[in-house]
Tab-separated table of C-alpha atoms in Angstrom:
chain	number	residue	atom	x	y	z
A	1	MET	CA	12.576	-58.368	-16.716
A	2	GLU	CA	13.112	-60.677	-19.656
A	3	LYS	CA	12.621	-59.178	-23.100
A	4	ILE	CA	12.144	-61.069	-26.337
A	5	ILE	CA	11.779	-60.033	-29.937
A	6	ILE	CA	9.316	-61.946	-32.089
A	7	THR	CA	8.816	-61.247	-35.772
A	8	ALA	CA	5.576	-62.722	-36.995
A	9	ALA	CA	2.744	-62.130	-39.402
A	10	VAL	CA	-0.406	-62.000	-37.338
A	11	ASN	CA	-3.592	-62.045	-39.365
A	12	SER	CA	-6.024	-63.364	-36.799
A	13	GLY	CA	-6.230	-63.927	-33.079
A	14	THR	CA	-8.413	-67.004	-33.357
A	15	THR	CA	-6.177	-69.131	-31.143
A	16	LEU	CA	-5.521	-66.359	-28.635
A	17	ARG	CA	-8.795	-64.437	-28.466
A	18	ARG	CA	-11.171	-66.461	-26.343
A	19	LYS	CA	-14.287	-64.291	-26.193
A	20	ASN	CA	-14.603	-63.341	-29.863
A	21	PRO	CA	-12.341	-65.226	-32.282
A	22	ASN	CA	-13.378	-62.959	-35.184
A	23	ILE	CA	-11.548	-59.928	-33.772
A	24	SER	CA	-7.880	-59.670	-34.724
A	25	TYR	CA	-5.289	-58.637	-32.199
A	26	THR	CA	-3.639	-55.239	-32.286
A	27	PRO	CA	0.169	-55.154	-31.971
A	28	GLU	CA	-0.206	-53.954	-28.385
A	29	GLU	CA	-2.370	-56.948	-27.471
A	30	VAL	CA	0.117	-59.325	-29.061
A	31	VAL	CA	2.915	-57.800	-26.972
A	32	LEU	CA	0.847	-58.200	-23.822
A	33	ASP	CA	0.078	-61.844	-24.593
A	34	VAL	CA	3.748	-62.580	-25.200
A	35	SER	CA	4.490	-61.583	-21.608
A	36	ASN	CA	3.434	-65.134	-20.714
A	37	LEU	CA	5.908	-67.065	-22.854
A	38	ASP	CA	4.595	-70.551	-22.163
A	39	GLU	CA	1.008	-69.602	-23.008
A	40	ALA	CA	2.129	-67.713	-26.108
A	41	ARG	CA	4.107	-70.721	-27.362
A	42	LYS	CA	1.144	-73.036	-26.931
A	43	ALA	CA	-1.324	-70.617	-28.512
A	44	MET	CA	0.858	-70.014	-31.557
A	45	GLY	CA	1.931	-73.631	-31.897
A	46	LEU	CA	5.569	-72.619	-31.623
A	47	ASP	CA	8.439	-74.492	-30.076
A	48	PHE	CA	11.350	-72.171	-29.510
A	49	GLU	CA	14.085	-71.651	-26.956
A	50	ARG	CA	14.597	-68.442	-25.039
A	51	ALA	CA	17.448	-66.355	-26.400
A	52	VAL	CA	19.604	-64.658	-23.799
A	53	VAL	CA	21.111	-61.377	-24.956
């Protein structure tokens, strides 16, 4: 299983939360969303390479 570490300030889940954009994500939900790296990159507007450790 691939593991990544992302440090980010998350103040709103408006781009990730589809049903109710006014509800912010909890850290656990952010971790779950990051399990799909391609979708997470698109949702956060990030362009980064995978780091192999």
